[in-house]
Amino acid sequence: YFQKQRITKKAHAKISKLSSLKTVAIVGSYAKTSTKNMLYTLLWKDFNVVKTPKSFNTPVAIATTILSYLKPTTDIFIVEMDAYHKGDLKNLCKIAKPDMAIITAIAPQHLERFGNIKNLAETQFEVAGSLKDQGTLFLNSLDELTMDTEEQFESNKIFLGGEMDKYRVENIKQTEKGLNFNLILDEKTVDIELPLKGEHNAYNFLAAAAISYKLGLPLETIGERAKLILPTEHRLEITRNGHITTIDNSYNTNPKVIISSLKLLKEIGESKH
């Protein structure tokens, strides 16, 4: 415990001195790592970017990343955060001090610890009260639990995905190579070719694109970088060995993501007829 406290205090002191750093927190029940990796791919050529590795999202893992990788020249720190108890995200935000945050979605997860879904949702929204002044909170307006909870929290909110939202995707088509769709950000549109399967990846990309746009990346550049996005390991990875197609989604245990995987499996099966 003492060692943990020492590391997190050192990390907090270090990040507090990096006045030009922009920190983006990614929280939610699922899609955190995929969104983080997409965001990194969009930004790294134009900014000096550090992200938390793999699925590292605990206080010691985040603090260690800060101490090991952040430098005075770092522009953007993308930090994935997870929670197992009320207060966890508030404590993580004290270490990382986010300027922006996204709640990807809220779904049944760790309920044996939270007790009920209401406690889980309120814990995810701890990030809303932990943003720096004028910080921006990105919210998935297609997620029912998010929208049921968001009115309780005051923050500068940007809603993503709904038909009336300024940040959304339209005309999603699945192809042999991945996904094609229109990306609309603040009434500007660009055609996206995303080399990933699964309709949910269009919405993960929307989240990464919206944050990138707010950080100053032009829409045209976002469109070009979309083609460079790679699958996240063990998250809907598709491999083929002869006549056998394998969908590896072993790091996702959320019911909604499992349904998405089964839908994709059905589509792949039908495409062979």
PDB file of C-alpha atoms in Angstrom:
ATOM      1  CA  TYR A   1       0.000   0.000   0.000  1.00  0.00           C
ATOM      2  CA  PHE A   2       2.795   2.456   0.890  1.00  0.00           C
ATOM      3  CA  GLN A   3       4.572   1.752  -2.398  1.00  0.00           C
ATOM      4  CA  LYS A   4       1.338   2.336  -4.326  1.00  0.00           C
ATOM      5  CA  GLN A   5       0.792   5.685  -2.573  1.00  0.00           C
ATOM      6  CA  ARG A   6       4.363   6.766  -3.271  1.00  0.00           C
ATOM      7  CA  ILE A   7       4.137   5.972  -6.998  1.00  0.00           C
ATOM      8  CA  THR A   8       0.761   7.678  -7.480  1.00  0.00           C
ATOM      9  CA  LYS A   9       1.864  10.827  -5.608  1.00  0.00           C
ATOM     10  CA  LYS A  10       5.013  11.078  -7.739  1.00  0.00           C
ATOM     11  CA  ALA A  11       2.941  10.670 -10.897  1.00  0.00           C
ATOM     12  CA  HIS A  12       0.469  13.353  -9.805  1.00  0.00           C
ATOM     13  CA  ALA A  13       3.320  15.755  -9.052  1.00  0.00           C
ATOM     14  CA  LYS A  14       4.926  15.110 -12.425  1.00  0.00           C
ATOM     15  CA  ILE A  15       1.789  15.537 -14.525  1.00  0.00           C
ATOM     16  CA  SER A  16       0.877  18.730 -12.622  1.00  0.00           C
ATOM     17  CA  LYS A  17       4.041  20.364 -13.938  1.00  0.00           C
ATOM     18  CA  LEU A  18       3.233  19.583 -17.605  1.00  0.00           C
ATOM     19  CA  SER A  19       1.144  22.694 -18.219  1.00  0.00           C
ATOM     20  CA  SER A  20       0.781  22.257 -21.997  1.00  0.00           C
ATOM     21  CA  LEU A  21      -0.262  18.589 -21.785  1.00  0.00           C
ATOM     22  CA  LYS A  22      -3.792  17.588 -22.833  1.00  0.00           C
ATOM     23  CA  THR A  23      -5.050  14.436 -21.117  1.00  0.00           C
ATOM     24  CA  VAL A  24      -7.921  12.386 -22.524  1.00  0.00           C
ATOM     25  CA  ALA A  25      -9.584   9.849 -20.203  1.00  0.00           C
ATOM     26  CA  ILE A  26     -11.430   6.895 -21.742  1.00  0.00           C
ATOM     27  CA  VAL A  27     -13.910   5.149 -19.444  1.00  0.00           C
ATOM     28  CA  GLY A  28     -16.907   2.872 -19.897  1.00  0.00           C
ATOM     29  CA  SER A  29     -18.008  -0.739 -19.700  1.00  0.00           C
ATOM     30  CA  TYR A  30     -16.531  -1.731 -23.049  1.00  0.00           C
ATOM     31  CA  ALA A  31     -14.773  -0.390 -26.187  1.00  0.00           C
ATOM     32  CA  LYS A  32     -12.192   1.495 -24.094  1.00  0.00           C
ATOM     33  CA  THR A  33      -9.057  -0.132 -25.498  1.00  0.00           C
ATOM     34  CA  SER A  34     -10.325  -0.107 -29.102  1.00  0.00           C
ATOM     35  CA  THR A  35     -11.254   3.581 -28.879  1.00  0.00           C
ATOM     36  CA  LYS A  36      -7.901   4.388 -27.266  1.00  0.00           C
ATOM     37  CA  ASN A  37      -5.955   2.654 -30.030  1.00  0.00           C
ATOM     38  CA  MET A  38      -8.006   4.309 -32.773  1.00  0.00           C
ATOM     39  CA  LEU A  39      -7.444   7.716 -31.177  1.00  0.00           C
ATOM     40  CA  TYR A  40      -3.705   7.101 -30.978  1.00  0.00           C
ATOM     41  CA  THR A  41      -3.554   6.091 -34.658  1.00  0.00           C
ATOM     42  CA  LEU A  42      -5.380   9.270 -35.685  1.00  0.00           C
ATOM     43  CA  LEU A  43      -3.162  11.598 -33.632  1.00  0.00           C
ATOM     44  CA  TRP A  44       0.406  10.300 -33.445  1.00  0.00           C
ATOM     45  CA  LYS A  45       1.688  11.739 -36.737  1.00  0.00           C
ATOM     46  CA  ASP A  46       0.688  15.290 -35.776  1.00  0.00           C
ATOM     47  CA  PHE A  47       1.198  15.243 -32.026  1.00  0.00           C
ATOM     48  CA  ASN A  48       3.610  13.760 -29.520  1.00  0.00           C
ATOM     49  CA  VAL A  49       1.220  11.208 -27.994  1.00  0.00           C
ATOM     50  CA  VAL A  50       1.540   8.743 -25.111  1.00  0.00           C
ATOM     51  CA  LYS A  51      -1.131   6.128 -24.340  1.00  0.00           C
ATOM     52  CA  THR A  52      -1.476   3.673 -21.494  1.00  0.00           C
ATOM     53  CA  PRO A  53      -0.325   0.266 -22.838  1.00  0.00           C
ATOM     54  CA  LYS A  54      -2.568  -2.738 -23.516  1.00  0.00           C
ATOM     55  CA  SER A  55      -5.479  -2.740 -21.042  1.00  0.00           C
ATOM     56  CA  PHE A  56      -3.500  -1.100 -18.230  1.00  0.00           C
ATOM     57  CA  ASN A  57      -6.085   0.999 -16.387  1.00  0.00           C
ATOM     58  CA  THR A  58      -5.361   0.778 -12.635  1.00  0.00           C
ATOM     59  CA  PRO A  59      -3.774   3.469 -10.401  1.00  0.00           C
ATOM     60  CA  VAL A  60      -0.319   1.881 -10.369  1.00  0.00           C
ATOM     61  CA  ALA A  61      -0.390   1.130 -14.126  1.00  0.00           C
ATOM     62  CA  ILE A  62      -1.423   4.698 -14.975  1.00  0.00           C
ATOM     63  CA  ALA A  63       1.082   6.205 -12.547  1.00  0.00           C
ATOM     64  CA  THR A  64       3.877   4.032 -13.921  1.00  0.00           C
ATOM     65  CA  THR A  65       3.034   5.142 -17.473  1.00  0.00           C
ATOM     66  CA  ILE A  66       3.192   8.791 -16.398  1.00  0.00           C
ATOM     67  CA  LEU A  67       6.538   8.342 -14.663  1.00  0.00           C
ATOM     68  CA  SER A  68       8.071   6.255 -17.457  1.00  0.00           C
ATOM     69  CA  TYR A  69       6.834   7.890 -20.650  1.00  0.00           C
ATOM     70  CA  LEU A  70       5.523  11.436 -20.206  1.00  0.00           C
ATOM     71  CA  LYS A  71       7.993  14.180 -21.089  1.00  0.00           C
ATOM     72  CA  PRO A  72       7.847  17.986 -21.264  1.00  0.00           C
ATOM     73  CA  THR A  73       7.434  17.565 -25.059  1.00  0.00           C
ATOM     74  CA  THR A  74       4.391  15.276 -24.764  1.00  0.00           C
ATOM     75  CA  ASP A  75       1.299  16.933 -26.268  1.00  0.00           C
ATOM     76  CA  ILE A  76      -1.429  14.393 -25.507  1.00  0.00           C
ATOM     77  CA  PHE A  77      -1.797  11.630 -22.927  1.00  0.00           C
ATOM     78  CA  ILE A  78      -4.524   9.061 -23.656  1.00  0.00           C
ATOM     79  CA  VAL A  79      -5.399   7.201 -20.480  1.00  0.00           C
ATOM     80  CA  GLU A  80      -7.746   4.241 -20.197  1.00  0.00           C
ATOM     81  CA  MET A  81      -9.471   3.946 -16.827  1.00  0.00           C
ATOM     82  CA  ASP A  82     -11.516   1.196 -15.200  1.00  0.00           C
ATOM     83  CA  ALA A  83     -13.532   1.045 -11.987  1.00  0.00           C
ATOM     84  CA  TYR A  84     -14.446  -1.748  -9.596  1.00  0.00           C
ATOM     85  CA  HIS A  85     -15.877   0.325  -6.728  1.00  0.00           C
ATOM     86  CA  LYS A  86     -17.476   3.754  -6.252  1.00  0.00           C
ATOM     87  CA  GLY A  87     -14.746   6.390  -6.043  1.00  0.00           C
ATOM     88  CA  ASP A  88     -12.272   4.494  -8.245  1.00  0.00           C
ATOM     89  CA  LEU A  89     -12.549   6.830 -11.241  1.00  0.00           C
ATOM     90  CA  LYS A  90     -12.406   9.907  -9.038  1.00  0.00           C
ATOM     91  CA  ASN A  91      -9.113   8.651  -7.617  1.00  0.00           C
ATOM     92  CA  LEU A  92      -7.716   7.820 -11.068  1.00  0.00           C
ATOM     93  CA  CYS A  93      -8.624  11.315 -12.277  1.00  0.00           C
ATOM     94  CA  LYS A  94      -6.733  12.833  -9.339  1.00  0.00           C
ATOM     95  CA  ILE A  95      -3.629  11.150 -10.730  1.00  0.00           C
ATOM     96  CA  ALA A  96      -4.147  11.829 -14.447  1.00  0.00           C
ATOM     97  CA  LYS A  97      -5.999  15.218 -14.318  1.00  0.00           C
ATOM     98  CA  PRO A  98      -8.033  14.851 -17.570  1.00  0.00           C
ATOM     99  CA  ASP A  99      -8.960  17.755 -19.826  1.00  0.00           C
ATOM    100  CA  MET A 100     -11.353  15.608 -21.868  1.00  0.00           C
ATOM    101  CA  ALA A 101     -13.122  12.331 -21.262  1.00  0.00           C
ATOM    102  CA  ILE A 102     -15.397   9.908 -23.028  1.00  0.00           C
ATOM    103  CA  ILE A 103     -17.809   7.417 -21.514  1.00  0.00           C
ATOM    104  CA  THR A 104     -17.971   4.824 -24.282  1.00  0.00           C
ATOM    105  CA  ALA A 105     -21.047   2.991 -22.933  1.00  0.00           C
ATOM    106  CA  ILE A 106     -22.478   1.675 -19.679  1.00  0.00           C
ATOM    107  CA  ALA A 107     -23.548  -1.953 -19.393  1.00  0.00           C
ATOM    108  CA  PRO A 108     -23.652  -4.719 -16.746  1.00  0.00           C
ATOM    109  CA  GLN A 109     -20.080  -5.208 -15.511  1.00  0.00           C
ATOM    110  CA  HIS A 110     -18.538  -5.920 -12.075  1.00  0.00           C
ATOM    111  CA  LEU A 111     -22.044  -5.884 -10.586  1.00  0.00           C
ATOM    112  CA  GLU A 112     -20.906  -8.241  -7.830  1.00  0.00           C
ATOM    113  CA  ARG A 113     -18.874  -5.278  -6.553  1.00  0.00           C
ATOM    114  CA  PHE A 114     -21.142  -2.354  -7.438  1.00  0.00           C
ATOM    115  CA  GLY A 115     -24.323  -4.021  -6.219  1.00  0.00           C
ATOM    116  CA  ASN A 116     -26.557  -2.549  -8.927  1.00  0.00           C
ATOM    117  CA  ILE A 117     -26.435  -0.840 -12.306  1.00  0.00           C
ATOM    118  CA  LYS A 118     -27.260   2.594 -10.801  1.00  0.00           C
ATOM    119  CA  ASN A 119     -24.060   2.553  -8.729  1.00  0.00           C
ATOM    120  CA  LEU A 120     -22.104   1.464 -11.795  1.00  0.00           C
ATOM    121  CA  ALA A 121     -23.504   4.291 -13.941  1.00  0.00           C
ATOM    122  CA  GLU A 122     -22.855   6.935 -11.290  1.00  0.00           C
ATOM    123  CA  THR A 123     -19.301   5.675 -10.885  1.00  0.00           C
ATOM    124  CA  GLN A 124     -18.631   6.008 -14.625  1.00  0.00           C
ATOM    125  CA  PHE A 125     -19.859   9.600 -14.401  1.00  0.00           C
ATOM    126  CA  GLU A 126     -17.327  10.422 -11.672  1.00  0.00           C
ATOM    127  CA  VAL A 127     -15.137  11.476 -14.575  1.00  0.00           C
ATOM    128  CA  ALA A 128     -17.610  14.295 -15.331  1.00  0.00           C
ATOM    129  CA  GLY A 129     -16.883  16.025 -12.034  1.00  0.00           C
ATOM    130  CA  SER A 130     -13.154  15.411 -12.315  1.00  0.00           C
ATOM    131  CA  LEU A 131     -12.407  17.279 -15.544  1.00  0.00           C
ATOM    132  CA  LYS A 132     -10.317  20.430 -15.516  1.00  0.00           C
ATOM    133  CA  ASP A 133     -12.165  23.738 -15.930  1.00  0.00           C
ATOM    134  CA  GLN A 134     -13.830  23.975 -19.355  1.00  0.00           C
ATOM    135  CA  GLY A 135     -13.166  20.270 -19.875  1.00  0.00           C
ATOM    136  CA  THR A 136     -15.238  18.390 -22.439  1.00  0.00           C
ATOM    137  CA  LEU A 137     -17.195  15.186 -21.812  1.00  0.00           C
ATOM    138  CA  PHE A 138     -18.076  13.049 -24.857  1.00  0.00           C
ATOM    139  CA  LEU A 139     -21.158  10.849 -24.433  1.00  0.00           C
ATOM    140  CA  ASN A 140     -22.687   8.038 -26.475  1.00  0.00           C
ATOM    141  CA  SER A 141     -26.254   9.187 -27.010  1.00  0.00           C
ATOM    142  CA  LEU A 142     -27.240   5.738 -28.332  1.00  0.00           C
ATOM    143  CA  ASP A 143     -26.493   4.232 -24.920  1.00  0.00           C
ATOM    144  CA  GLU A 144     -29.611   4.116 -22.749  1.00  0.00           C
ATOM    145  CA  LEU A 145     -27.910   4.026 -19.344  1.00  0.00           C
ATOM    146  CA  THR A 146     -25.649   6.941 -20.292  1.00  0.00           C
ATOM    147  CA  MET A 147     -28.599   9.079 -21.326  1.00  0.00           C
ATOM    148  CA  ASP A 148     -30.602   8.113 -18.239  1.00  0.00           C
ATOM    149  CA  THR A 149     -27.749   9.310 -16.027  1.00  0.00           C
ATOM    150  CA  GLU A 150     -26.174  12.291 -17.768  1.00  0.00           C
ATOM    151  CA  GLU A 151     -28.686  14.948 -16.642  1.00  0.00           C
ATOM    152  CA  GLN A 152     -27.489  14.553 -13.043  1.00  0.00           C
ATOM    153  CA  PHE A 153     -24.045  15.889 -13.971  1.00  0.00           C
ATOM    154  CA  GLU A 154     -23.026  19.365 -15.053  1.00  0.00           C
ATOM    155  CA  SER A 155     -20.271  19.517 -17.655  1.00  0.00           C
ATOM    156  CA  ASN A 156     -19.500  20.657 -21.179  1.00  0.00           C
ATOM    157  CA  LYS A 157     -21.057  17.721 -23.061  1.00  0.00           C
ATOM    158  CA  ILE A 158     -20.781  16.593 -26.661  1.00  0.00           C
ATOM    159  CA  PHE A 159     -23.214  13.867 -27.698  1.00  0.00           C
ATOM    160  CA  LEU A 160     -22.232  11.277 -30.278  1.00  0.00           C
ATOM    161  CA  GLY A 161     -24.129   8.929 -32.567  1.00  0.00           C
ATOM    162  CA  GLY A 162     -27.756  10.045 -32.517  1.00  0.00           C
ATOM    163  CA  GLU A 163     -29.590  11.114 -35.672  1.00  0.00           C
ATOM    164  CA  MET A 164     -29.815  14.701 -34.421  1.00  0.00           C
ATOM    165  CA  ASP A 165     -26.285  14.901 -32.991  1.00  0.00           C
ATOM    166  CA  LYS A 166     -23.686  17.104 -34.679  1.00  0.00           C
ATOM    167  CA  TYR A 167     -21.238  14.234 -34.336  1.00  0.00           C
ATOM    168  CA  ARG A 168     -22.548  11.048 -35.969  1.00  0.00           C
ATOM    169  CA  VAL A 169     -22.099   8.397 -38.664  1.00  0.00           C
ATOM    170  CA  GLU A 170     -24.468   7.560 -41.510  1.00  0.00           C
ATOM    171  CA  ASN A 171     -24.865   5.006 -44.311  1.00  0.00           C
ATOM    172  CA  ILE A 172     -22.784   2.247 -42.703  1.00  0.00           C
ATOM    173  CA  LYS A 173     -22.000  -0.532 -45.174  1.00  0.00           C
ATOM    174  CA  GLN A 174     -20.030  -3.693 -44.471  1.00  0.00           C
ATOM    175  CA  THR A 175     -17.709  -4.737 -47.306  1.00  0.00           C
ATOM    176  CA  GLU A 176     -15.144  -7.462 -47.875  1.00  0.00           C
ATOM    177  CA  LYS A 177     -12.438  -5.039 -46.691  1.00  0.00           C
ATOM    178  CA  GLY A 178     -14.262  -3.597 -43.687  1.00  0.00           C
ATOM    179  CA  LEU A 179     -16.677  -0.691 -43.219  1.00  0.00           C
ATOM    180  CA  ASN A 180     -17.641   2.269 -45.385  1.00  0.00           C
ATOM    181  CA  PHE A 181     -19.660   5.146 -43.903  1.00  0.00           C
ATOM    182  CA  ASN A 182     -20.125   8.907 -43.783  1.00  0.00           C
ATOM    183  CA  LEU A 183     -18.577  10.667 -40.796  1.00  0.00           C
ATOM    184  CA  ILE A 184     -20.278  13.929 -39.820  1.00  0.00           C
ATOM    185  CA  LEU A 185     -18.469  16.234 -37.398  1.00  0.00           C
ATOM    186  CA  ASP A 186     -20.047  19.613 -36.704  1.00  0.00           C
ATOM    187  CA  GLU A 187     -21.967  19.606 -40.019  1.00  0.00           C
ATOM    188  CA  LYS A 188     -18.875  18.685 -42.069  1.00  0.00           C
ATOM    189  CA  THR A 189     -18.819  15.306 -43.823  1.00  0.00           C
ATOM    190  CA  VAL A 190     -16.072  12.943 -44.978  1.00  0.00           C
ATOM    191  CA  ASP A 191     -16.307   9.423 -46.436  1.00  0.00           C
ATOM    192  CA  ILE A 192     -14.571   6.835 -44.279  1.00  0.00           C
ATOM    193  CA  GLU A 193     -13.024   3.519 -45.301  1.00  0.00           C
ATOM    194  CA  LEU A 194     -12.313   1.634 -42.100  1.00  0.00           C
ATOM    195  CA  PRO A 195     -10.491  -1.709 -42.480  1.00  0.00           C
ATOM    196  CA  LEU A 196     -12.398  -3.301 -39.565  1.00  0.00           C
ATOM    197  CA  LYS A 197     -15.449  -5.549 -39.450  1.00  0.00           C
ATOM    198  CA  GLY A 198     -18.396  -5.058 -37.119  1.00  0.00           C
ATOM    199  CA  GLU A 199     -20.811  -2.129 -37.242  1.00  0.00           C
ATOM    200  CA  HIS A 200     -19.935  -1.152 -33.658  1.00  0.00           C
ATOM    201  CA  ASN A 201     -16.447  -0.204 -34.878  1.00  0.00           C
ATOM    202  CA  ALA A 202     -17.970   2.680 -36.835  1.00  0.00           C
ATOM    203  CA  TYR A 203     -19.180   4.100 -33.515  1.00  0.00           C
ATOM    204  CA  ASN A 204     -15.858   3.432 -31.788  1.00  0.00           C
ATOM    205  CA  PHE A 205     -14.211   5.327 -34.635  1.00  0.00           C
ATOM    206  CA  LEU A 206     -16.746   8.157 -34.294  1.00  0.00           C
ATOM    207  CA  ALA A 207     -15.671   8.607 -30.671  1.00  0.00           C
ATOM    208  CA  ALA A 208     -11.968   8.706 -31.595  1.00  0.00           C
ATOM    209  CA  ALA A 209     -12.640  11.031 -34.521  1.00  0.00           C
ATOM    210  CA  ALA A 210     -14.710  13.477 -32.450  1.00  0.00           C
ATOM    211  CA  ILE A 211     -11.967  13.769 -29.827  1.00  0.00           C
ATOM    212  CA  SER A 212      -9.290  14.165 -32.522  1.00  0.00           C
ATOM    213  CA  TYR A 213     -11.319  16.893 -34.193  1.00  0.00           C
ATOM    214  CA  LYS A 214     -11.680  18.768 -30.910  1.00  0.00           C
ATOM    215  CA  LEU A 215      -7.915  18.479 -30.431  1.00  0.00           C
ATOM    216  CA  GLY A 216      -7.372  20.202 -33.780  1.00  0.00           C
ATOM    217  CA  LEU A 217      -7.003  17.391 -36.322  1.00  0.00           C
ATOM    218  CA  PRO A 218      -8.620  18.363 -39.655  1.00  0.00           C
ATOM    219  CA  LEU A 219     -11.533  16.289 -40.923  1.00  0.00           C
ATOM    220  CA  GLU A 220      -9.692  15.395 -44.142  1.00  0.00           C
ATOM    221  CA  THR A 221      -6.753  14.042 -42.138  1.00  0.00           C
ATOM    222  CA  ILE A 222      -9.122  11.956 -40.029  1.00  0.00           C
ATOM    223  CA  GLY A 223     -10.487  10.463 -43.244  1.00  0.00           C
ATOM    224  CA  GLU A 224      -7.005   9.577 -44.489  1.00  0.00           C
ATOM    225  CA  ARG A 225      -5.869   8.074 -41.163  1.00  0.00           C
ATOM    226  CA  ALA A 226      -8.974   5.872 -40.922  1.00  0.00           C
ATOM    227  CA  LYS A 227      -7.401   3.563 -43.512  1.00  0.00           C
ATOM    228  CA  LEU A 228      -4.488   2.912 -41.115  1.00  0.00           C
ATOM    229  CA  ILE A 229      -6.610   1.631 -38.216  1.00  0.00           C
ATOM    230  CA  LEU A 230      -5.705  -1.916 -37.145  1.00  0.00           C
ATOM    231  CA  PRO A 231      -7.779  -4.382 -35.098  1.00  0.00           C
ATOM    232  CA  THR A 232      -7.168  -4.381 -31.352  1.00  0.00           C
ATOM    233  CA  GLU A 233      -5.763  -7.703 -30.185  1.00  0.00           C
ATOM    234  CA  HIS A 234      -8.416 -10.196 -28.982  1.00  0.00           C
ATOM    235  CA  ARG A 235     -11.241  -7.779 -29.747  1.00  0.00           C
ATOM    236  CA  LEU A 236     -13.175  -8.993 -32.738  1.00  0.00           C
ATOM    237  CA  GLU A 237      -9.994 -10.098 -34.516  1.00  0.00           C
ATOM    238  CA  ILE A 238     -10.884 -12.073 -37.616  1.00  0.00           C
ATOM    239  CA  THR A 239      -8.472 -14.701 -38.936  1.00  0.00           C
ATOM    240  CA  ARG A 240      -8.922 -17.274 -41.686  1.00  0.00           C
ATOM    241  CA  ASN A 241      -7.238 -20.650 -41.954  1.00  0.00           C
ATOM    242  CA  GLY A 242      -8.441 -22.426 -45.060  1.00  0.00           C
ATOM    243  CA  HIS A 243     -12.219 -22.867 -44.772  1.00  0.00           C
ATOM    244  CA  ILE A 244     -12.226 -21.950 -41.076  1.00  0.00           C
ATOM    245  CA  THR A 245     -12.969 -18.355 -39.978  1.00  0.00           C
ATOM    246  CA  THR A 246     -12.174 -17.463 -36.365  1.00  0.00           C
ATOM    247  CA  ILE A 247     -13.557 -14.406 -34.565  1.00  0.00           C
ATOM    248  CA  ASP A 248     -11.432 -13.771 -31.476  1.00  0.00           C
ATOM    249  CA  ASN A 249     -13.322 -11.555 -29.055  1.00  0.00           C
ATOM    250  CA  SER A 250     -11.941 -13.188 -25.917  1.00  0.00           C
ATOM    251  CA  TYR A 251     -11.149  -9.917 -24.094  1.00  0.00           C
ATOM    252  CA  ASN A 252     -14.756  -8.753 -24.326  1.00  0.00           C
ATOM    253  CA  THR A 253     -17.201 -10.245 -21.803  1.00  0.00           C
ATOM    254  CA  ASN A 254     -19.981  -7.688 -22.101  1.00  0.00           C
ATOM    255  CA  PRO A 255     -23.385  -9.028 -23.280  1.00  0.00           C
ATOM    256  CA  LYS A 256     -23.853  -6.247 -25.855  1.00  0.00           C
ATOM    257  CA  VAL A 257     -20.469  -6.941 -27.445  1.00  0.00           C
ATOM    258  CA  ILE A 258     -21.183 -10.676 -27.583  1.00  0.00           C
ATOM    259  CA  ILE A 259     -24.404  -9.932 -29.493  1.00  0.00           C
ATOM    260  CA  SER A 260     -22.408  -7.776 -31.930  1.00  0.00           C
ATOM    261  CA  SER A 261     -19.943 -10.645 -32.420  1.00  0.00           C
ATOM    262  CA  LEU A 262     -22.771 -13.103 -33.145  1.00  0.00           C
ATOM    263  CA  LYS A 263     -24.294 -10.666 -35.638  1.00  0.00           C
ATOM    264  CA  LEU A 264     -20.958 -10.413 -37.432  1.00  0.00           C
ATOM    265  CA  LEU A 265     -20.587 -14.210 -37.418  1.00  0.00           C
ATOM    266  CA  LYS A 266     -24.003 -14.499 -39.057  1.00  0.00           C
ATOM    267  CA  GLU A 267     -23.044 -11.919 -41.708  1.00  0.00           C
ATOM    268  CA  ILE A 268     -19.788 -13.729 -42.476  1.00  0.00           C
ATOM    269  CA  GLY A 269     -21.661 -17.023 -42.795  1.00  0.00           C
ATOM    270  CA  GLU A 270     -24.262 -15.551 -45.139  1.00  0.00           C
ATOM    271  CA  SER A 271     -21.570 -13.974 -47.341  1.00  0.00           C
ATOM    272  CA  LYS A 272     -20.282 -17.449 -48.223  1.00  0.00           C
ATOM    273  CA  HIS A 273     -23.561 -18.542 -49.847  1.00  0.00           C
TER     274      HIS A 273
END
